[in-house]
mmCIF file of C-alpha atoms and ligand atoms in Angstrom:
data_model
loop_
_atom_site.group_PDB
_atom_site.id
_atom_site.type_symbol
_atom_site.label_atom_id
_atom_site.label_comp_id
_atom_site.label_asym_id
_atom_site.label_seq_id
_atom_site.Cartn_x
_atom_site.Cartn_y
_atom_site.Cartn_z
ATOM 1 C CA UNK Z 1031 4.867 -60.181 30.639
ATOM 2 C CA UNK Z 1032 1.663 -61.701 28.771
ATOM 3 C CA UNK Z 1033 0.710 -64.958 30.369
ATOM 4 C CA UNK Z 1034 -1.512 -66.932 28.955
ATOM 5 C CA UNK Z 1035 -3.749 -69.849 31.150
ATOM 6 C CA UNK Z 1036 -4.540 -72.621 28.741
ATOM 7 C CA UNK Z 1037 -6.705 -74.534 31.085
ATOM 8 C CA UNK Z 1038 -7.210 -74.487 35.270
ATOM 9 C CA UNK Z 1039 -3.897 -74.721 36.420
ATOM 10 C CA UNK Z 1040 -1.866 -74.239 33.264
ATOM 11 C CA UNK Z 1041 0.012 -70.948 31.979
ATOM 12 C CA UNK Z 1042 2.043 -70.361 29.521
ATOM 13 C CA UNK Z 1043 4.491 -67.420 29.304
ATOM 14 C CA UNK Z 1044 5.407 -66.634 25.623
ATOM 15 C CA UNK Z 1045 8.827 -65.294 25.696
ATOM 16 C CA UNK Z 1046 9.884 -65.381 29.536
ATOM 17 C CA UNK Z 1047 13.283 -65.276 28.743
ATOM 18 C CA UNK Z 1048 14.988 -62.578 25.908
ATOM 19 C CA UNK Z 1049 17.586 -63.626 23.352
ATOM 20 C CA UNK Z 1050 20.272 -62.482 25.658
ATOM 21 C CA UNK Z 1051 18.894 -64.116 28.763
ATOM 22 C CA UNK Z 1052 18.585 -67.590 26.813
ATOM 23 C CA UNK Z 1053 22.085 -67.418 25.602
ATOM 24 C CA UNK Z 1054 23.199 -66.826 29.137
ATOM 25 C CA UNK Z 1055 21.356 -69.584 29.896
ATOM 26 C CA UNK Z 1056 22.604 -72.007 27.437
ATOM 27 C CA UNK Z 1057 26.357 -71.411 28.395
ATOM 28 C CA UNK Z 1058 25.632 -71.998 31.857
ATOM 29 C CA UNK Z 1059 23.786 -75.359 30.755
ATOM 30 C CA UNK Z 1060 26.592 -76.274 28.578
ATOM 31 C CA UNK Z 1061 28.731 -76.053 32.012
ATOM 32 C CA UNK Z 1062 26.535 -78.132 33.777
ATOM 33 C CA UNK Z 1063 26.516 -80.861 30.700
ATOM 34 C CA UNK Z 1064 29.964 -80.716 30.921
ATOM 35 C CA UNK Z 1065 29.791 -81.770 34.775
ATOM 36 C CA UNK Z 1066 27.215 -84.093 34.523
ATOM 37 C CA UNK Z 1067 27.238 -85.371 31.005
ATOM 38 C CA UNK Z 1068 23.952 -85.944 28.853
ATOM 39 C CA UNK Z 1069 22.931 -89.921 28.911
ATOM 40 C CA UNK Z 1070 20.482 -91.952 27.422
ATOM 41 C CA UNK Z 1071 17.382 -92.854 30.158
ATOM 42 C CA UNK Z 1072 15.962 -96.301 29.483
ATOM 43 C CA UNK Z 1073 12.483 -97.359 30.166
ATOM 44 C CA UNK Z 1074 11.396 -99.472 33.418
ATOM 45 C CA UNK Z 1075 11.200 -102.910 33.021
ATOM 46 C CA UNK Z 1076 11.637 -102.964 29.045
ATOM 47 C CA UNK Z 1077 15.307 -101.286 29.042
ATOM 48 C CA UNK Z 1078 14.438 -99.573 25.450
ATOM 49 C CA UNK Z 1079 16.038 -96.437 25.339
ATOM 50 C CA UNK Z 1080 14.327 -92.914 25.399
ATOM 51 C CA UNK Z 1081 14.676 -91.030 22.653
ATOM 52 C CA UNK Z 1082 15.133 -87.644 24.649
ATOM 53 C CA UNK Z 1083 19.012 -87.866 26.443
ATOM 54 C CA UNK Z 1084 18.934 -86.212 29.503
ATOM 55 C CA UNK Z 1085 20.452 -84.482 32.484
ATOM 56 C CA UNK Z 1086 19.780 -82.796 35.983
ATOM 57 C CA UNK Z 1087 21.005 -80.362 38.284
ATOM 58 C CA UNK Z 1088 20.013 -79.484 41.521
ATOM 59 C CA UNK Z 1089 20.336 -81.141 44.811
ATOM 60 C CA UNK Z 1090 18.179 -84.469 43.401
ATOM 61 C CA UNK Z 1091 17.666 -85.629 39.677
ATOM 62 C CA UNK Z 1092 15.026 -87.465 37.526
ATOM 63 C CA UNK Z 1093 16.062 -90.658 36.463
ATOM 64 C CA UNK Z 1094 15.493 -93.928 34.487
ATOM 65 C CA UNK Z 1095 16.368 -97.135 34.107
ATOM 66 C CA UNK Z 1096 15.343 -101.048 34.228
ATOM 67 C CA UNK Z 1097 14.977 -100.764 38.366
ATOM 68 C CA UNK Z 1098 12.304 -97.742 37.331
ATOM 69 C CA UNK Z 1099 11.645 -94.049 37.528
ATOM 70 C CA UNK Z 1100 13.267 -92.697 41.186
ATOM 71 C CA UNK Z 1101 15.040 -89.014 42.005
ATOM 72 C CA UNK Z 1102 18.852 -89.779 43.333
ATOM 73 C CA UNK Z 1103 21.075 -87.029 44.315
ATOM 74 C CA UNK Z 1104 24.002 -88.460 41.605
ATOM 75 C CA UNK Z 1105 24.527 -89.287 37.943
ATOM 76 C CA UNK Z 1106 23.976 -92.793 37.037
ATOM 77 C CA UNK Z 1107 26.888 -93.381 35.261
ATOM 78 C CA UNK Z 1108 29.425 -90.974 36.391
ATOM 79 C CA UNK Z 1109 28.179 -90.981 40.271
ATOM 80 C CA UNK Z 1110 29.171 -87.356 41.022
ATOM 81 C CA UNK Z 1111 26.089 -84.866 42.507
ATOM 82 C CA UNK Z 1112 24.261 -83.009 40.089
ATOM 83 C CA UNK Z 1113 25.552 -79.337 39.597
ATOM 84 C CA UNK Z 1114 23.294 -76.751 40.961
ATOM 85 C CA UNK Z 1115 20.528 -75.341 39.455
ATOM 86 C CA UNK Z 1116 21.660 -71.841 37.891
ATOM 87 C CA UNK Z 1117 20.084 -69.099 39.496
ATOM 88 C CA UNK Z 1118 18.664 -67.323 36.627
ATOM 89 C CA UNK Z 1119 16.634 -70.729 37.069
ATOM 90 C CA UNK Z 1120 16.140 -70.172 40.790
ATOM 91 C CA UNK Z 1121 15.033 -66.311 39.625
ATOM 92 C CA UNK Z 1122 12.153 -67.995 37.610
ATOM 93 C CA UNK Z 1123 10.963 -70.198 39.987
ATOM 94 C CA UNK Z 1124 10.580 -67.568 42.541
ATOM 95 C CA UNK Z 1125 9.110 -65.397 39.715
ATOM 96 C CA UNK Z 1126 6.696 -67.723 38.127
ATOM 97 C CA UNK Z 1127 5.930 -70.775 40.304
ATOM 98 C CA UNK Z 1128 4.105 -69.270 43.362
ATOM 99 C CA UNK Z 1129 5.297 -71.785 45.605
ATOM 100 C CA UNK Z 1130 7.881 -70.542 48.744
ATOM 101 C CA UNK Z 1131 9.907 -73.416 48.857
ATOM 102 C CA UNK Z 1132 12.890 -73.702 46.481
ATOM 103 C CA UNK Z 1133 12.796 -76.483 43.410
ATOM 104 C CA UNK Z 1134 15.037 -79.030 44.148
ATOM 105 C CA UNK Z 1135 15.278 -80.887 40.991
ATOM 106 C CA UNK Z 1136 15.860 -79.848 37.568
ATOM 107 C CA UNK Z 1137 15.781 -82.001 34.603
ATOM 108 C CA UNK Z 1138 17.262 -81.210 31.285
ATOM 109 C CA UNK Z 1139 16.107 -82.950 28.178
ATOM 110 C CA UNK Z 1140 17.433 -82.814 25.246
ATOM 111 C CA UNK Z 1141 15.363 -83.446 22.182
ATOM 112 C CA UNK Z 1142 17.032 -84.092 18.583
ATOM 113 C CA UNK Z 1143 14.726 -83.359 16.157
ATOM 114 C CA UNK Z 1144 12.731 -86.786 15.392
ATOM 115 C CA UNK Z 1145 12.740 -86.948 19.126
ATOM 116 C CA UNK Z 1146 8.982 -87.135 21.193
ATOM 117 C CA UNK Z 1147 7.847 -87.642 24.841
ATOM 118 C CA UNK Z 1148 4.826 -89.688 25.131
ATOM 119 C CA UNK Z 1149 1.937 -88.836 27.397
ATOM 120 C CA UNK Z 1150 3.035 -88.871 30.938
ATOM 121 C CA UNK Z 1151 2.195 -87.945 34.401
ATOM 122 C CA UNK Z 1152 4.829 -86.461 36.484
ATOM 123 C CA UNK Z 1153 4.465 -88.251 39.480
ATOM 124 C CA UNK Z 1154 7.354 -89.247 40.884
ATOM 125 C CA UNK Z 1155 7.423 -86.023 43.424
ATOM 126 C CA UNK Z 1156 6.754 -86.718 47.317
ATOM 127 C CA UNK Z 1157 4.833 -82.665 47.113
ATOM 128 C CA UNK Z 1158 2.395 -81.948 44.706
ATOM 129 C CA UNK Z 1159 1.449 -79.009 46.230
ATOM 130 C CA UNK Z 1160 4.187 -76.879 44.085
ATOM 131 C CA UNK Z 1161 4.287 -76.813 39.888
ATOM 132 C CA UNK Z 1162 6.457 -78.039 37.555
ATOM 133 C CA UNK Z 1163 7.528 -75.305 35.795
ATOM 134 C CA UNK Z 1164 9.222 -75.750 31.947
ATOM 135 C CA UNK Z 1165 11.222 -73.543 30.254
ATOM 136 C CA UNK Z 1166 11.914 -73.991 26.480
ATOM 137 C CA UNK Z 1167 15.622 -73.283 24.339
ATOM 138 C CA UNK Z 1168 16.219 -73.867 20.923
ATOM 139 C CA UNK Z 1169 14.009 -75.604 18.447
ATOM 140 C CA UNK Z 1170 10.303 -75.551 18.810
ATOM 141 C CA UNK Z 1171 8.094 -77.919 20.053
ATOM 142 C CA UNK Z 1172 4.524 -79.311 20.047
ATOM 143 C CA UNK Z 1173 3.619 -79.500 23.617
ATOM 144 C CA UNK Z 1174 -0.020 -81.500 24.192
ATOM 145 C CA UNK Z 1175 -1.385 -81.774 27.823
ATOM 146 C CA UNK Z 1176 -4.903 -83.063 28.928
ATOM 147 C CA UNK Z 1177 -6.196 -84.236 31.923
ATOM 148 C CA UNK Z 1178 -5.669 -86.167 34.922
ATOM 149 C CA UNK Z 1179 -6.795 -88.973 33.305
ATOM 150 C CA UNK Z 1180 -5.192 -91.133 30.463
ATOM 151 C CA UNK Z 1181 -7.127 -90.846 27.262
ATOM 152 C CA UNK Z 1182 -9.322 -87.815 27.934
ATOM 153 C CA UNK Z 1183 -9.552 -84.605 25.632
ATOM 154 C CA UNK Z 1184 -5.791 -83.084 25.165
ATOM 155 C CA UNK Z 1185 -4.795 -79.546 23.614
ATOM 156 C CA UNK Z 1186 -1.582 -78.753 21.955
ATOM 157 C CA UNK Z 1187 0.167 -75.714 22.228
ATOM 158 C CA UNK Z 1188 3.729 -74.007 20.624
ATOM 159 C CA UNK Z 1189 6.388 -73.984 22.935
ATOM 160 C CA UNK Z 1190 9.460 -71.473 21.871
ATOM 161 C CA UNK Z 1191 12.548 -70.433 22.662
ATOM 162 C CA UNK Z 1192 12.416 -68.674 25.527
ATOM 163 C CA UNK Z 1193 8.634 -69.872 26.479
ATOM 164 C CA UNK Z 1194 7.866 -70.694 30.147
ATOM 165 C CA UNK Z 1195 5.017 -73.068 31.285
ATOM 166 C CA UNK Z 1196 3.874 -74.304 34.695
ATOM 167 C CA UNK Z 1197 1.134 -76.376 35.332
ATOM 168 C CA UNK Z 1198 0.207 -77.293 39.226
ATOM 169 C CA UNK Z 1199 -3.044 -77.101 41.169
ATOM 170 C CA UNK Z 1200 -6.021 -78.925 39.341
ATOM 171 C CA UNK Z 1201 -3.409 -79.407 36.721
ATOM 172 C CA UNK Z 1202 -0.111 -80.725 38.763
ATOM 173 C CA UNK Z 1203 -0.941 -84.532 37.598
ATOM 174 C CA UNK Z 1204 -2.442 -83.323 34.072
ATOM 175 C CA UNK Z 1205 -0.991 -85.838 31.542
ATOM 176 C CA UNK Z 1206 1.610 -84.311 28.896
ATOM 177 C CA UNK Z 1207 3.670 -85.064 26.201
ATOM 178 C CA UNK Z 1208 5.784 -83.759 22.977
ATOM 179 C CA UNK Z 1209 4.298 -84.907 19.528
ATOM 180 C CA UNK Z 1210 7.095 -83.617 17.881
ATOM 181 C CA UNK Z 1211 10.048 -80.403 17.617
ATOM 182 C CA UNK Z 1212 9.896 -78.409 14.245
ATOM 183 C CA UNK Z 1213 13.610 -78.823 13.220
ATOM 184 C CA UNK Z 1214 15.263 -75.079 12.758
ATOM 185 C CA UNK Z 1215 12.750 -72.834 13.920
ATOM 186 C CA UNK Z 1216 15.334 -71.188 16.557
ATOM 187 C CA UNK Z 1217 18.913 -70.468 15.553
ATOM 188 C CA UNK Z 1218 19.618 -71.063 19.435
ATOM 189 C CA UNK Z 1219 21.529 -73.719 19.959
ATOM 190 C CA UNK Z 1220 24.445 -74.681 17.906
ATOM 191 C CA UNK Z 1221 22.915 -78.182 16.793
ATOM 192 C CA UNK Z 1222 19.329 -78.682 15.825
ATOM 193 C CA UNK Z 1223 16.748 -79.804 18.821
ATOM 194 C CA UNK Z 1224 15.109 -78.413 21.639
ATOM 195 C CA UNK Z 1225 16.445 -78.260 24.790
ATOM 196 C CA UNK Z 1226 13.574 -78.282 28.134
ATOM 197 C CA UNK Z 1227 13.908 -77.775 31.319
ATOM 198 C CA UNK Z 1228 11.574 -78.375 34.310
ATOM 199 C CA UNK Z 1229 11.597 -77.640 37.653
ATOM 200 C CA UNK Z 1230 10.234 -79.201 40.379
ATOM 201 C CA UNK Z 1231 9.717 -79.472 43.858
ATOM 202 C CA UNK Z 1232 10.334 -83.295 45.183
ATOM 203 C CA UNK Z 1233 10.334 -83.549 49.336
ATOM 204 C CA UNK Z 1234 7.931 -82.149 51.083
ATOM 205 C CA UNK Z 1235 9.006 -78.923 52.632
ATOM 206 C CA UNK Z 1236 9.594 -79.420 56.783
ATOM 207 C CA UNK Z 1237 6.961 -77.038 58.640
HETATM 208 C C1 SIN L 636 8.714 -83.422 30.389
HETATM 209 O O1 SIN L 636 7.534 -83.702 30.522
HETATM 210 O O2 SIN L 636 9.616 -83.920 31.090
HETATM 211 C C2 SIN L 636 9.181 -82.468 29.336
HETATM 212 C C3 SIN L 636 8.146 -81.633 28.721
HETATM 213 C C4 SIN L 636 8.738 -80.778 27.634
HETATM 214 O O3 SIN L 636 9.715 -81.205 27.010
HETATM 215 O O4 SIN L 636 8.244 -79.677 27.391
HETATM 216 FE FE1 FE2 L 637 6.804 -84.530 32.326
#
């Protein structure tokens, strides 16, 4: 498995998962979706919309709305728990993360193809000391991440179908973003978009 570090902190994984592994992994996402149904996050404050929809599973899940960006351990509009996080997800983690203590979050975004995330820190995590780790399906994207500081020097980089991509350490709070997803470059997913999915690690473990 070639992994390739992009900066302190950051590697990316070209291909983590096969074909067969990613389709695996789509059906068991489609399950989830069906549990806890794709919705529209809106911005703090503002109210405008995102234009990624999104999901979680796992025991807590990112969300968004006019009260602001908080982890909950239900949907926001259905009020059921997230599903759990499959454990060809789990497998990765444990693979990939370096970090002993399970994820407890996972957020699935779903990106139609005009669709872009803005620079952002994630920061909404009680531990810093694990990664987020991303894994890619479907269309792909142009991932950018700089530094801990807004504004400062940025590099892009593909993400695939299939790719994997933590960044933690010096890079944990490293600012990041999608400029854009180049409509039908994967045959993945039925539709056209990307989906992502990140991992992360939100309590601090007990000693
Ligand atoms: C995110 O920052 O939540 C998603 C990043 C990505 O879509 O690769
Ligand atoms: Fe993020």
């Amino acid at each position: 498995m070639t992994a390739l570090a992009i900066a302190p902190g950051v590697t990316h994984w070209p291909g983590y998962l096969d074909a067969a592994a990613q389709a695996a992994l789509v059906a068991e996402l489609r399950e989830a979706a069906r549990q806890a149904p794709f919705y529209l996050p809106r911005m703090p404050k503002t109210g405008r919309p995102f234009s990624v929809r999104m999901t979680n599973c796992g025991a807590l899940g990112w969300v968004s709305d006019e009260r602001g960006y908080r982890y909950q351990p239900h949907h926001p509009e259905t009020g059921a728990p997230w599903p759990p996080i499959p454990t060809r997800l789990l497998r990765a983690w444990d693979e990939l993360a370096g970090y002993r203590h399970p994820p407890e979050a996972c957020l699935i975004n779903f990106y139609a193809p005009t669709a872009k995330m803005g620079l952002h820190q994630d920061r909404d995590e009680a531990d810093f000391d694990a990664p987020v780790l991303s894994l890619s399906l479907g269309d792909t994207a142009v991932f950018r991440i700089g530094g801990t500081s807004r504004g400062g020097k940025t590099v892009a980089l593909k993400l695939a179908s299939g790719d994997a991509l933590a960044f933690g350490g010096e890079a944990r709070l490293a600012y990041h973003g999608i400029d854009r997803i180049l409509a039908g470059s994967s045959r993945l997913l039925p539709e056209p978009g990307r989906i992502n999915l990140t991992l992360r690690r939100v309590t601090k473990p007990s000693a």
